[in-house]
Tab-separated table of C-alpha atoms in Angstrom:
chain	number	residue	atom	x	y	z
A	195	MET	CA	-7.662	-36.729	-45.622
A	196	LEU	CA	-8.515	-38.310	-42.593
A	197	LEU	CA	-5.077	-37.429	-40.783
A	198	PRO	CA	-6.261	-33.408	-40.766
A	199	ILE	CA	-9.952	-34.015	-39.397
A	200	ILE	CA	-8.601	-36.079	-36.543
A	201	MET	CA	-5.430	-33.429	-35.902
A	202	LEU	CA	-8.557	-30.501	-35.645
A	203	SER	CA	-11.120	-32.205	-34.003
A	204	LEU	CA	-8.204	-33.018	-31.031
A	205	CYS	CA	-7.296	-29.259	-31.035
A	206	ALA	CA	-10.862	-28.560	-30.920
A	207	ILE	CA	-11.812	-31.384	-28.007
A	208	GLY	CA	-7.575	-29.756	-26.026
A	209	GLY	CA	-8.879	-25.941	-26.786
A	210	ALA	CA	-12.815	-26.414	-25.333
A	211	THR	CA	-11.125	-28.121	-22.170
A	212	PHE	CA	-8.139	-25.969	-21.654
A	213	LEU	CA	-11.299	-23.334	-21.561
A	214	LEU	CA	-13.360	-25.150	-19.103
A	215	PHE	CA	-10.151	-25.676	-16.761
A	216	GLN	CA	-9.687	-21.817	-16.805
A	217	LYS	CA	-13.086	-21.341	-15.922
A	218	PHE	CA	-13.369	-23.341	-12.800
A	219	ARG	CA	-9.974	-22.666	-12.366
A	220	LYS	CA	-10.420	-18.155	-12.100
A	221	ASN	CA	-13.808	-19.101	-9.684
A	222	ARG	CA	-11.881	-21.087	-7.027
A	223	THR	CA	-9.054	-18.230	-7.032
A	224	ALA	CA	-11.348	-15.706	-6.712
A	225	ALA	CA	-13.324	-17.562	-3.165
A	226	ALA	CA	-10.078	-18.255	-2.221
A	227	GLU	CA	-8.889	-13.967	-2.515
A	228	ASP	CA	-12.263	-13.059	-1.018
A	229	ALA	CA	-11.644	-15.464	2.299
A	230	ALA	CA	-7.908	-13.880	2.067
A	231	ALA	CA	-9.201	-10.483	2.009
A	232	ARG	CA	-11.910	-11.706	4.634
A	233	ALA	CA	-8.493	-12.859	7.137
A	234	ALA	CA	-6.745	-10.005	6.173
A	235	HIS	CA	-9.332	-7.987	7.728
A	236	GLU	CA	-10.281	-9.646	10.354
A	237	PHE	CA	-6.059	-9.538	11.025
A	238	VAL	CA	-5.944	-5.631	11.272
A	239	ASN	CA	-8.835	-4.902	12.935
A	240	VAL	CA	-10.195	-1.903	11.411
A	241	ARG	CA	-13.683	-1.035	11.401
A	242	ASP	CA	-13.503	2.225	9.601
A	243	ILE	CA	-11.278	5.389	8.418
A	244	GLN	CA	-12.447	8.357	7.781
A	245	GLY	CA	-9.918	11.657	6.956
A	246	ASN	CA	-6.615	10.781	9.290
A	247	LEU	CA	-8.300	9.056	11.698
A	248	LEU	CA	-9.038	5.594	11.925
A	249	TYR	CA	-11.362	3.316	14.265
A	250	THR	CA	-10.019	-0.287	15.466
A	251	GLN	CA	-13.372	-3.505	15.954
A	252	ASP	CA	-12.545	-2.736	19.397
A	253	GLY	CA	-13.743	0.583	19.446
A	254	LYS	CA	-10.186	2.489	19.609
A	255	ALA	CA	-9.798	5.624	17.505
A	256	LEU	CA	-6.017	6.253	16.304
A	257	CYS	CA	-4.763	9.913	14.436
A	258	TYR	CA	-2.255	9.393	12.406
A	259	ALA	CA	-0.445	12.258	10.500
A	260	ARG	CA	1.123	12.134	7.180
A	261	VAL	CA	5.050	14.548	7.218
A	262	SER	CA	6.141	15.249	3.837
A	263	PRO	CA	10.068	14.202	3.849
A	264	ILE	CA	12.559	16.311	4.824
A	265	SER	CA	16.146	16.151	3.980
A	266	VAL	CA	18.280	17.655	7.075
A	267	ASP	CA	21.267	16.913	5.638
A	268	LEU	CA	20.749	20.320	3.532
A	269	TYR	CA	20.020	22.397	6.561
A	270	SER	CA	22.779	24.180	8.089
A	271	LYS	CA	24.084	23.438	11.348
A	272	ARG	CA	22.130	26.419	13.366
A	273	GLU	CA	18.962	25.361	11.131
A	274	GLN	CA	19.461	21.611	12.294
A	275	GLN	CA	19.561	22.795	15.670
A	276	ALA	CA	16.466	25.583	15.705
A	277	LEU	CA	14.522	22.543	13.913
A	278	SER	CA	15.658	20.285	16.742
A	279	ARG	CA	14.282	22.860	19.479
A	280	SER	CA	10.856	23.259	17.760
A	281	LEU	CA	10.499	19.250	17.470
A	282	THR	CA	11.483	18.379	21.153
A	283	ALA	CA	8.913	21.793	22.048
A	284	GLU	CA	6.606	20.150	20.558
A	285	MET	CA	6.368	16.633	21.732
A	286	SER	CA	7.689	17.132	25.142
A	287	GLY	CA	3.897	18.852	25.679
A	288	ASN	CA	2.297	15.689	24.580
A	289	GLN	CA	1.817	13.038	27.355
A	290	ASP	CA	0.271	10.442	25.781
A	291	GLU	CA	1.401	6.961	23.946
A	292	PHE	CA	2.119	7.600	20.132
A	293	GLN	CA	4.254	5.375	17.758
A	294	PHE	CA	6.829	6.270	14.927
A	295	LEU	CA	6.651	4.715	11.894
A	296	ALA	CA	8.848	5.439	9.167
A	297	VAL	CA	8.071	3.829	5.528
A	298	SER	CA	10.513	4.984	3.009
A	299	ARG	CA	9.243	4.677	-0.407
A	300	PRO	CA	10.968	5.837	-3.761
A	301	VAL	CA	10.035	9.942	-4.776
A	302	ASP	CA	9.046	10.983	-8.057
A	303	ILE	CA	11.714	13.539	-9.148
A	304	SER	CA	10.911	14.062	-13.058
A	305	PRO	CA	8.649	17.705	-11.561
A	306	LEU	CA	11.758	19.122	-10.500
A	307	LEU	CA	14.003	17.657	-13.105
A	308	THR	CA	11.821	19.425	-15.825
A	309	GLU	CA	11.968	22.841	-13.690
A	310	LEU	CA	15.851	22.486	-13.698
A	311	SER	CA	15.801	21.772	-16.958
A	312	GLY	CA	13.479	24.954	-17.775
A	313	LEU	CA	16.313	27.207	-16.015
């Protein structure tokens, strides 16, 4: 009769200890995440982002453009040459510095599959 009461009280004490430990651990991790976010914000030197302009903390304004991906391999040779000429002509007039950054991401083609299965 005494053993179940002792086991129940030990379980209750253990559960309360675990809950208190989890509560204090959340406070510490939240503070660490705030410090990490603050350090990352200082590292990237970003003050504000509006539209396609990025303002840095040192007073510079950067413009960026998102270019939709196209598969040039699907074009004919003539279309590839025309595209190459037009892009070269557009970029040759720009004498300022620019950086090219390509970020590959997986593409969701389910709308295309749905449309093709409907046909």
